[in-house]
Tab-separated table of C-alpha atoms and ligand atoms in Angstrom:
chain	number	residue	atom	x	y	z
D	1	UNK	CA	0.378	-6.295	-25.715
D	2	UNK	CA	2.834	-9.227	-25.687
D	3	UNK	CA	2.621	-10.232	-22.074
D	4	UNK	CA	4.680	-9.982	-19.144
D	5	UNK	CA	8.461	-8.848	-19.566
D	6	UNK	CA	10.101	-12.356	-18.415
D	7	UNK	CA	13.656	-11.081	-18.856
D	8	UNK	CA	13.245	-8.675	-16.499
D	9	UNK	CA	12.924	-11.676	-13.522
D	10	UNK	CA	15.717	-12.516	-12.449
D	11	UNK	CA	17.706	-15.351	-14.399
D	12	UNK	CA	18.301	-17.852	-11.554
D	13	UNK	CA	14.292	-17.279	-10.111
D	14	UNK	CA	12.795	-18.124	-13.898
D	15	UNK	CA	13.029	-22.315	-13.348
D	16	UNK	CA	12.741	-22.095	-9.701
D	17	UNK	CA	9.669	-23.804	-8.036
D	18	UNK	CA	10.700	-22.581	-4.430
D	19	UNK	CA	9.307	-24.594	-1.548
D	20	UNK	CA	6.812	-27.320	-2.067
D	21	UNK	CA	4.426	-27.474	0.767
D	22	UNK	CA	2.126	-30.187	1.658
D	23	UNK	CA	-0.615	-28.523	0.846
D	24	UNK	CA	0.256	-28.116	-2.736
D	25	UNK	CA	2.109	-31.203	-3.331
D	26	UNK	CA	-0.163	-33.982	-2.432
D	27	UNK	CA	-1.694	-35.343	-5.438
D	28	UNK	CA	-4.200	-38.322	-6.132
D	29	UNK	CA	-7.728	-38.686	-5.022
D	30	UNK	CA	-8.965	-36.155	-2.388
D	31	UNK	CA	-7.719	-37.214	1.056
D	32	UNK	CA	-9.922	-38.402	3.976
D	33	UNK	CA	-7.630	-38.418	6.037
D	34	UNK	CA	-4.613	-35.767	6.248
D	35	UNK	CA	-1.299	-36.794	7.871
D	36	UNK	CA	1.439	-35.589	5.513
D	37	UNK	CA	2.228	-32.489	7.330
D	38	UNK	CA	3.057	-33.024	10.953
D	39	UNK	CA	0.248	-31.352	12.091
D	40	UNK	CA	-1.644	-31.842	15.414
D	41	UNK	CA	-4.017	-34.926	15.477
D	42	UNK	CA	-6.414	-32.596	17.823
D	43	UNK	CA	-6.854	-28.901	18.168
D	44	UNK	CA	-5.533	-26.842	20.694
D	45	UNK	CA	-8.326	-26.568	23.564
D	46	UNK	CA	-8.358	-22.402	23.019
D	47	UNK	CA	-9.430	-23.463	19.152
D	48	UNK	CA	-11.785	-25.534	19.708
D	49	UNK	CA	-13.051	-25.432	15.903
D	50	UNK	CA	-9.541	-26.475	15.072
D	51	UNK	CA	-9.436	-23.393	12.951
D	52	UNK	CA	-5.967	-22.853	13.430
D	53	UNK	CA	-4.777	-26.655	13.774
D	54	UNK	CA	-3.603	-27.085	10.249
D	55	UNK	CA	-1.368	-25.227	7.968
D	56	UNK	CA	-3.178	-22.690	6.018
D	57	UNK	CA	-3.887	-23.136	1.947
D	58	UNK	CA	-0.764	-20.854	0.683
D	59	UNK	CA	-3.436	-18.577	-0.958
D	60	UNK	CA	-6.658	-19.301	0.088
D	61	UNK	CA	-9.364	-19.320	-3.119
D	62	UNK	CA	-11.797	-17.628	-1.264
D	63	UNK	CA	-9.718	-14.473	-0.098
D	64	UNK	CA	-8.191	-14.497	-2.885
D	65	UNK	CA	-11.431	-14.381	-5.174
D	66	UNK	CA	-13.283	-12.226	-3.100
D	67	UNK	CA	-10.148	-9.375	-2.969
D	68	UNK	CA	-10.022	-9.637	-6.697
D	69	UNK	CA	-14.064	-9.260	-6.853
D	70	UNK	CA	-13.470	-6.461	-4.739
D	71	UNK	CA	-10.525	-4.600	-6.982
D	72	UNK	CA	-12.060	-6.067	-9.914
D	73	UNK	CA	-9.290	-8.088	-10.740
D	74	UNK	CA	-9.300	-12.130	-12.698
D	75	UNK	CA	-8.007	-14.187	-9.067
D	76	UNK	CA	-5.370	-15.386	-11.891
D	77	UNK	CA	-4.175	-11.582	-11.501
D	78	UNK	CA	-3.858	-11.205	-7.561
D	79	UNK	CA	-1.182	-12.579	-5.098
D	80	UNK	CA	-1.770	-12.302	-1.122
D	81	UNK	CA	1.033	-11.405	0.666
D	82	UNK	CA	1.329	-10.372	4.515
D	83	UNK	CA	0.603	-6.548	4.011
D	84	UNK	CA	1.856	-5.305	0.936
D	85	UNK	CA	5.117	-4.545	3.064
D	86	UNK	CA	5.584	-8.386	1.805
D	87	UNK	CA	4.220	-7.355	-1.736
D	88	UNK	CA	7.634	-4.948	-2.386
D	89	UNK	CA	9.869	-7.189	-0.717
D	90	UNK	CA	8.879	-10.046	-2.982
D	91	UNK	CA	9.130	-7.791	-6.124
D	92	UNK	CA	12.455	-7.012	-5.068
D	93	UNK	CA	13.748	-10.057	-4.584
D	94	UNK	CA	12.459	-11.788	-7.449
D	95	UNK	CA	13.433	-8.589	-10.131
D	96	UNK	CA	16.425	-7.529	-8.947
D	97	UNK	CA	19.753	-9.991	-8.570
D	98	UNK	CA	20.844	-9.870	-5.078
D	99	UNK	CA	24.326	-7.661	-4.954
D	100	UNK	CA	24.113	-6.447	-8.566
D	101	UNK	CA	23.854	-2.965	-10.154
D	102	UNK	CA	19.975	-3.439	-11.138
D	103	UNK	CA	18.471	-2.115	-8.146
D	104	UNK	CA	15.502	0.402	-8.071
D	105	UNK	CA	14.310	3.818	-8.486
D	106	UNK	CA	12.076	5.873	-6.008
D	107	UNK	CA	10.574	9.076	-5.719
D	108	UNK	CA	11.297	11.012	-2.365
D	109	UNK	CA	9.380	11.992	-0.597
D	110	UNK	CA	7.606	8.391	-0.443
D	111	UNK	CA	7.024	5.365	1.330
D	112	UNK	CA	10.225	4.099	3.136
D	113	UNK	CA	9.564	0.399	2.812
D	114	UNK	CA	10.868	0.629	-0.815
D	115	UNK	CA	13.989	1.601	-0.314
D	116	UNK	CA	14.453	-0.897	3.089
D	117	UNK	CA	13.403	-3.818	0.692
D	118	UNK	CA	16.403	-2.536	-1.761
D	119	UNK	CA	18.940	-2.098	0.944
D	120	UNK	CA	18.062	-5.084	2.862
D	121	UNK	CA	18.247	-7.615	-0.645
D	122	UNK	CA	21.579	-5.626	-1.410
D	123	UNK	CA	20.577	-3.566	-4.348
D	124	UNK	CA	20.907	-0.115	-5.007
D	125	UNK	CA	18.166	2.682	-4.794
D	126	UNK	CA	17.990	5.215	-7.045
D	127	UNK	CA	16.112	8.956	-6.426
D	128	UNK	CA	14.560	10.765	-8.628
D	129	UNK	CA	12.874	13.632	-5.990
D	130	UNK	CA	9.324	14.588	-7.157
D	131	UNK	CA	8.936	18.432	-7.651
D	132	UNK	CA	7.113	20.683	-4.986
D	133	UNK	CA	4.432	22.970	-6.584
D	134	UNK	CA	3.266	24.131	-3.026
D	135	UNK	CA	0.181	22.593	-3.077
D	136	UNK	CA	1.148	18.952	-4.732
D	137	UNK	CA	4.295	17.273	-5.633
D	138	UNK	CA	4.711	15.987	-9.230
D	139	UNK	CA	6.513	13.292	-10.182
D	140	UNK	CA	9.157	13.675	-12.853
D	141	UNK	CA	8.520	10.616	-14.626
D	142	UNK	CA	10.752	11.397	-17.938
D	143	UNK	CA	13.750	11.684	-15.113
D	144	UNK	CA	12.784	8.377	-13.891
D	145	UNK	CA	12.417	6.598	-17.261
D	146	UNK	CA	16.705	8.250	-17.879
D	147	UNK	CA	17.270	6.987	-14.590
D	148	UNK	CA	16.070	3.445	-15.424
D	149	UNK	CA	18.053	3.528	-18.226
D	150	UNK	CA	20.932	5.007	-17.249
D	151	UNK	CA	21.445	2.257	-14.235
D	152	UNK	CA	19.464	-0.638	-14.921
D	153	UNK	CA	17.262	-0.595	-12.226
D	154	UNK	CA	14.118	-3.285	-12.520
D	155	UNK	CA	11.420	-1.474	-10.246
D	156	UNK	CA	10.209	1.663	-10.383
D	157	UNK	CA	8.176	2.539	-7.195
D	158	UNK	CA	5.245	5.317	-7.262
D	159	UNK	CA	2.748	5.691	-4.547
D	160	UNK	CA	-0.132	7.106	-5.645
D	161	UNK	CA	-1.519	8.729	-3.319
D	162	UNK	CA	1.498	9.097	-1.718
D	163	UNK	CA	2.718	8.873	1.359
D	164	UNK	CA	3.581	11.581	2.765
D	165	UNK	CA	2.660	13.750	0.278
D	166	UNK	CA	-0.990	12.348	-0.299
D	167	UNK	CA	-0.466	13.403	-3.949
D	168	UNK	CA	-2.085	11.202	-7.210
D	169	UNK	CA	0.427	10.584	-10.249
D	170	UNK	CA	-1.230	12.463	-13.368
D	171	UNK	CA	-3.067	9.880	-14.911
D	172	UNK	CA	-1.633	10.648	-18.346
D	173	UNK	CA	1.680	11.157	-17.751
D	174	UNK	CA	1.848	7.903	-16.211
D	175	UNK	CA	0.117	6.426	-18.853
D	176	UNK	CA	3.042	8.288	-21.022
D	177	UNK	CA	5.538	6.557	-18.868
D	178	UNK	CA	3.900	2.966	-18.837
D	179	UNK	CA	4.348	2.724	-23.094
D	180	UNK	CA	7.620	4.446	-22.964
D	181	UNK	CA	8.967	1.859	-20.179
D	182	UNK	CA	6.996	-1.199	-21.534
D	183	UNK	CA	9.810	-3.992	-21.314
D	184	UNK	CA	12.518	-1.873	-19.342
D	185	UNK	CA	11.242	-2.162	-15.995
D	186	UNK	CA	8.232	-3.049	-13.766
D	187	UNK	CA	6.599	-0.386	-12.336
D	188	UNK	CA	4.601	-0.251	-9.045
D	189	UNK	CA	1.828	1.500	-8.615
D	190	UNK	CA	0.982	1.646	-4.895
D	191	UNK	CA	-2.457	1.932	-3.851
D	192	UNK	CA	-2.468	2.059	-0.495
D	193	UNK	CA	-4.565	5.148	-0.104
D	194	UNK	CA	-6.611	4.532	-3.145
D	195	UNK	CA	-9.654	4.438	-1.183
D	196	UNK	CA	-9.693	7.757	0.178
D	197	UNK	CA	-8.904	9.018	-3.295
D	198	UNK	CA	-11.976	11.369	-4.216
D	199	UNK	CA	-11.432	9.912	-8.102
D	200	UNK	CA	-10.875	6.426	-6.635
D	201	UNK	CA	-9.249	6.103	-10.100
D	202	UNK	CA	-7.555	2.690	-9.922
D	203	UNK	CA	-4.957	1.515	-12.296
D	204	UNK	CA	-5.960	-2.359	-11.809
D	205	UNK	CA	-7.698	-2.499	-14.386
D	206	UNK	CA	-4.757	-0.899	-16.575
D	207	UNK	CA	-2.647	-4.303	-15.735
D	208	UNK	CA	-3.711	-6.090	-18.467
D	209	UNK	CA	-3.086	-2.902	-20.887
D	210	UNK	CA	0.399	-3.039	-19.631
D	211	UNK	CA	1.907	-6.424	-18.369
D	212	UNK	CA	4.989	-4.681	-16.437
D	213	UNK	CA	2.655	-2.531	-14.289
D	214	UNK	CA	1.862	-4.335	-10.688
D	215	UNK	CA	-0.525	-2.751	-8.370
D	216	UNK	CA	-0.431	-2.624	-4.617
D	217	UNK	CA	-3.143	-2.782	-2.313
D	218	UNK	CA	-4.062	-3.176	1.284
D	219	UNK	CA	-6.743	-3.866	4.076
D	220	UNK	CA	-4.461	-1.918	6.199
D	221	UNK	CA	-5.874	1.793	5.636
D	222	UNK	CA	-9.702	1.885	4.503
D	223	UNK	CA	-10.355	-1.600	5.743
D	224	UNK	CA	-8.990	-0.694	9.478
D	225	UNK	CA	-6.927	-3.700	9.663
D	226	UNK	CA	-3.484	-3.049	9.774
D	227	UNK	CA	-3.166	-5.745	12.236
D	228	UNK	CA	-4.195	-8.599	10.584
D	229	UNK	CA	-1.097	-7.919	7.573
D	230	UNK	CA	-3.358	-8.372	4.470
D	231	UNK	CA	-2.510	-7.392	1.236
D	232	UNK	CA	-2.243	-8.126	-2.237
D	233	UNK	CA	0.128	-7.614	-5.507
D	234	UNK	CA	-2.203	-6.828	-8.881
D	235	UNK	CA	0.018	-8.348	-11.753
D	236	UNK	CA	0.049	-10.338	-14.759
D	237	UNK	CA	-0.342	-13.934	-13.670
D	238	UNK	CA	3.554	-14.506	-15.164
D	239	UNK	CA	4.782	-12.165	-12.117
D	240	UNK	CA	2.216	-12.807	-9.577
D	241	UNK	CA	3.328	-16.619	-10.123
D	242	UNK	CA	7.325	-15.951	-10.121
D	243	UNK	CA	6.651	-13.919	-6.839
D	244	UNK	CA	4.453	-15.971	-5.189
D	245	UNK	CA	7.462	-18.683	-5.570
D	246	UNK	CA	10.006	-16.376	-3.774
D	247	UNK	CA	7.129	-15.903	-1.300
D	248	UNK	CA	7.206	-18.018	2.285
D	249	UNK	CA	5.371	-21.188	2.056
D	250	UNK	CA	2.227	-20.330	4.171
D	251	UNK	CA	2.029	-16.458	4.205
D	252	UNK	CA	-1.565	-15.747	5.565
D	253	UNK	CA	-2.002	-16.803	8.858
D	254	UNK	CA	-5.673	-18.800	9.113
D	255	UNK	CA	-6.946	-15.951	11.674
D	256	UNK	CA	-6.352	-13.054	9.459
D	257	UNK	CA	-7.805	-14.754	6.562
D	258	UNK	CA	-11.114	-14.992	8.551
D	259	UNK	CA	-11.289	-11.330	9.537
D	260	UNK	CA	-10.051	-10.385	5.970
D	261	UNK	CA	-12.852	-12.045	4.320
D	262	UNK	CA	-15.609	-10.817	6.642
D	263	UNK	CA	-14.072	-7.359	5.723
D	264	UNK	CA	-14.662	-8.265	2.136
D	265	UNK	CA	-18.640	-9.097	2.228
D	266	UNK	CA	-20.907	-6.666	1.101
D	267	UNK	CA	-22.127	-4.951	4.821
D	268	UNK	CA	-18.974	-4.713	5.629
D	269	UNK	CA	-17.958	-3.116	2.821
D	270	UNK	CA	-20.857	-0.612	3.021
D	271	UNK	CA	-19.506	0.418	6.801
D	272	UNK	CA	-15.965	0.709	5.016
D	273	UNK	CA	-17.296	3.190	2.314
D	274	UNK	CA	-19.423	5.049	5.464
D	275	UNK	CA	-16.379	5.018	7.457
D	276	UNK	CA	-14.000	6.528	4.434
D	277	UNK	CA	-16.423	9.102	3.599
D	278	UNK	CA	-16.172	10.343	7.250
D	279	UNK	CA	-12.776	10.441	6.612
D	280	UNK	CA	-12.724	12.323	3.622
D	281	UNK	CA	-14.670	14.782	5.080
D	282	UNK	CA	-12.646	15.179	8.662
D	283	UNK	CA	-9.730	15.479	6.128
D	284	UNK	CA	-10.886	18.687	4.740
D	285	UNK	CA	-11.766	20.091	8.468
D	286	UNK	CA	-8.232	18.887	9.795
D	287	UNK	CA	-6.589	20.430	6.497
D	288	UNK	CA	-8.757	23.753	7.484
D	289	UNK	CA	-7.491	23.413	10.796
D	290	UNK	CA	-4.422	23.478	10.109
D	291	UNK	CA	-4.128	25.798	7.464
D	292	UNK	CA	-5.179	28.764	9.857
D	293	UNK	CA	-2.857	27.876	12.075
D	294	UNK	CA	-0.218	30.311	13.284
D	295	UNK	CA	3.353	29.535	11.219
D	296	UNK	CA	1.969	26.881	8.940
D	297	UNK	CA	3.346	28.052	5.161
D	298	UNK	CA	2.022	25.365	3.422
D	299	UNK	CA	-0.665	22.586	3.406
D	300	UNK	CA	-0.769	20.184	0.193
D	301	UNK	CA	-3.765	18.483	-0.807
D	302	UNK	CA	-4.362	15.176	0.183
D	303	UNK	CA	-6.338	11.990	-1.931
D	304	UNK	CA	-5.289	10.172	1.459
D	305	UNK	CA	-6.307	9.710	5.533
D	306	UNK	CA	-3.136	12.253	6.372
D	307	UNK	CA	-2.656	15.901	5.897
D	308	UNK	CA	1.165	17.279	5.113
D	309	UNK	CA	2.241	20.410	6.076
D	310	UNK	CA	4.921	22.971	6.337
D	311	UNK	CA	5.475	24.904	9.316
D	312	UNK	CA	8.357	27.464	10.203
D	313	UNK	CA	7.670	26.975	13.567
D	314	UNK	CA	7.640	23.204	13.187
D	315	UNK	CA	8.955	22.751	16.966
D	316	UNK	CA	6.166	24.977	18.382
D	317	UNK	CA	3.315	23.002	16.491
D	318	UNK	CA	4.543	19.779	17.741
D	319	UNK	CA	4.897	20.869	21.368
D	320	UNK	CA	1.782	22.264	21.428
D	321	UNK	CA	0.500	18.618	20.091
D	322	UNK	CA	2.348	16.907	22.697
D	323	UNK	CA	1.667	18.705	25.466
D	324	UNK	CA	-2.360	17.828	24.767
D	325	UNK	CA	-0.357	13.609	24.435
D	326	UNK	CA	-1.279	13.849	20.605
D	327	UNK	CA	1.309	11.514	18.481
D	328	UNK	CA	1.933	13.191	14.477
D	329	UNK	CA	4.597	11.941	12.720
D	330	UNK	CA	7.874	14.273	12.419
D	331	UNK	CA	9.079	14.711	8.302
D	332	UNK	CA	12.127	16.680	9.355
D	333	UNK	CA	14.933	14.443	9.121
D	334	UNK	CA	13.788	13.600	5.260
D	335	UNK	CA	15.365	14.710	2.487
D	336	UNK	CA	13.134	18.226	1.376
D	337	UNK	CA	11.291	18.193	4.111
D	338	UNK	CA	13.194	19.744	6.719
D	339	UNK	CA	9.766	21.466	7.941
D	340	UNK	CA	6.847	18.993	7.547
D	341	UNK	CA	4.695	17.261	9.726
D	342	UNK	CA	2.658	14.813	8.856
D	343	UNK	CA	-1.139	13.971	10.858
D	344	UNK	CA	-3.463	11.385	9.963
D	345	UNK	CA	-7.116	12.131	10.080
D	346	UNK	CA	-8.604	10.743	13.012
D	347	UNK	CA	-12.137	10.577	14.820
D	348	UNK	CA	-14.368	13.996	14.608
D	349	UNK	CA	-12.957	14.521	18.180
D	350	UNK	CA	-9.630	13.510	17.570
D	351	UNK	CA	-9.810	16.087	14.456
D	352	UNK	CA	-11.174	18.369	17.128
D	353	UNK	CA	-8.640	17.735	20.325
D	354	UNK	CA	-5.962	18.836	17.632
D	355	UNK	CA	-7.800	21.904	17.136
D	356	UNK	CA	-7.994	22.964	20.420
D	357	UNK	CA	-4.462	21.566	21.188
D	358	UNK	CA	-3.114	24.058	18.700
D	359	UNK	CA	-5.267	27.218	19.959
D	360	UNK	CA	-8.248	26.919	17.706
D	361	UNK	CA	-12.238	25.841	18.146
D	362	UNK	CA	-14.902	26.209	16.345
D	363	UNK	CA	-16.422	28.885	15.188
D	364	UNK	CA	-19.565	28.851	17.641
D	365	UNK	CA	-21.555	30.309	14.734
D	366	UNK	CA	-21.212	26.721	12.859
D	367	UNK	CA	-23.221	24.430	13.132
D	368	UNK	CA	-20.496	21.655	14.606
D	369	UNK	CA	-22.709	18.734	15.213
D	370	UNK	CA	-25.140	18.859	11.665
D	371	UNK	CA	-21.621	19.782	9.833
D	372	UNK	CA	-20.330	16.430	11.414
D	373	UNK	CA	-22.890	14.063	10.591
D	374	UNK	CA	-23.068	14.716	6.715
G	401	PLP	C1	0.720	2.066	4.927
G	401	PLP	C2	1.294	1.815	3.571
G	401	PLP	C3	1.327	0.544	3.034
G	401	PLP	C4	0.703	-0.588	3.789
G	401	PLP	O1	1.533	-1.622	3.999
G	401	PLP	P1	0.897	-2.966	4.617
G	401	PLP	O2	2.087	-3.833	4.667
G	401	PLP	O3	-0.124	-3.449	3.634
G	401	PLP	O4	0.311	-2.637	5.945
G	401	PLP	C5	1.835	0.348	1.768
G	401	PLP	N1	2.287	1.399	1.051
G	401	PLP	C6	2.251	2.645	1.520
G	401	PLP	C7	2.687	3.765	0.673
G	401	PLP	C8	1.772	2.891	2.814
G	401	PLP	O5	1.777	4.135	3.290
């Protein structure tokens, strides 16, 4: 291993220091008194404790430790971003030249953020669609590593499990991939789902095997807090440094910080594990569900909190859904899948409401309740 790939950051990013904020520029003898940053002199009177009043550390030590504890990560390894929405977009801007050829390569069907970063920064996206088996997609990662070289694109994004198909990358092929891309590209490995992945078979710890992988992760799914935008890019410190320099001056807003590290102590991490278990095991009823469902031709197995599926009477299904005010999320208009709808696994009665909205219950012979609680 020879550390991070630094030609693959862009040439006018590699000397940059972006902004300097207060925070990180005062030096000398600890301050008593803090007025180099136009902040209030007293707090607001709805935050009383003031715990909004200043600007917040641009990665707070203790989030940031205690999320790398968590994905047992070095805190040298881990950058905080808002969501990893933030995560991609700062890995596209800081790889990829703005208007140039060296864009990046995705694998439809996935995650549409990647491609929005690309479009949005003025690169180009390249597709390289992953292969339906019927059950699980596969990614064809030897016509990614041509593509790469073929265009000069910088990022490769995988999502794994992926949304929407809630499929893993094969462990070894990837591995295959990561040595035969080693200094041609970073690749991103987003973990999103990783949580409700039965293998929970992280590639974090892989990072320092292979310097140009960068792992994505979230509070958003598992954790249950989408709405506080937490999130964090796994790298080697070279990249989670260059990025973090492209990134805005005070990304973490002090509120979501406090809700992200309560998340992060050890009860509340026991009620996450109780509360993806329970998911895990709604997933397989919902899958169930829907398999025996009239005009549903395929249902692919999920590592995630969703279910895909196929239906040739896709318009039926998601009447009958409305009509009981239940919201899934239409595939149609993507590229090979003109008949998929996508449903995230909710509570055992949401799970249950879909059921019935779609002209099933339960078996009265089963034991509903007992079957529930495990
Ligand atoms: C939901 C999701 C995310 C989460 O993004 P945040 O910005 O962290 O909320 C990232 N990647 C994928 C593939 C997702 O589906």
């Amino acid at each position: 291993v020879t550390g991070f790939p630094s030609h693959l950051v862009r040439e006018d990013l590699r000397r940059f220091a972006g902004y300097s904020s207060a925070r990180t520029s005062f030096a000398g003898p600890p301050a008593r008194i803090w007025l180099n940053a136009n902040e209030a002199a007293e707090p607001n009177h709805v935050d009383p404790n003031g715990q909004a009043r200043r600007y917040p550390a641009p990665q707070p030590e203790r989030l940031r430790a205690a999320f790398a504890d968590y994905l047992g990560a070095e805190a040298d390894h881990v950058l905080l971003a808002r969501g990893s929405d933030e995560a991609i977009d700062g890995l596209v801007r800081t790889l990829c030249p703005p208007g140039s050829d060296a864009g990046i390569v995705v694998c439809p069907p996935t995650f549409g953020m990647y491609a929005v970063s690309a479009v949005v920064h003025g690169v180009p996206v390249h597709e390289v669609p992953q292969v339906d088996t019927g059950r699980r997609f596969r990614h064809d990662l030897g016509a990614v590593a041509d593509t790469v070289r073929r265009t000069g694109a910088r990022v490769v994004f995988l999502d794994s499990p992926g949304n929407p198909t809630g499929t893993v990358v094969d462990p070894a092929e990837l591995e295959t991939f990561l040595q035969d891309l080693s200094d041609e590209a970073v690749v991103v490995l987003d973990e999103a789902y990783g949580e409700f992945d039965d293998e929970n078979a992280s590639w974090v710890g892989a990072v320092s095997r292979h310097p140009h992988l960068a792992v994505l992760r979230t509070m958003s799914k598992a954790h249950g807090l989408a709405g506080a935008r937490v999130g964090a890019l796994v790298a080697d410190p070279a990249l989670v440094d260059v990025v973090q320099r492209v990134q805005a001056p005070y990304p973490l807003p002090a509120p979501a910080v406090v809700v992200a590290l309560l998340a992060l102590a050890p009860e509340a991490l026991r009620h996450t594990q109780a509360r993806v278990e329970a998911t895990v095991r709604r997933r397989a009823r919902l899958a169930q569900v829907l398999a025996t469902c009239d005009g549903v031709s395929a249902v692919y197995d999920s590592a995630a909190n969703f279910v895909l599926v196929r239906a040739t009477n896709a318009d039926t299904l998601l009447d009958q859904l409305r009509t009981a005010a239940i919201a899934v999320r239409d595939m149609r208009h993507l590229p090979g899948l003109s008949d998929a709808v996508r449903v995230s696994v909710g509570t055992d009665d949401e799970v249950e409401a879909v059921a019935e909205a779609l002209g099933q219950t339960r078996d009265p012979r089963t034991p509903a309740r007992e079957d529930r609680a495990r």
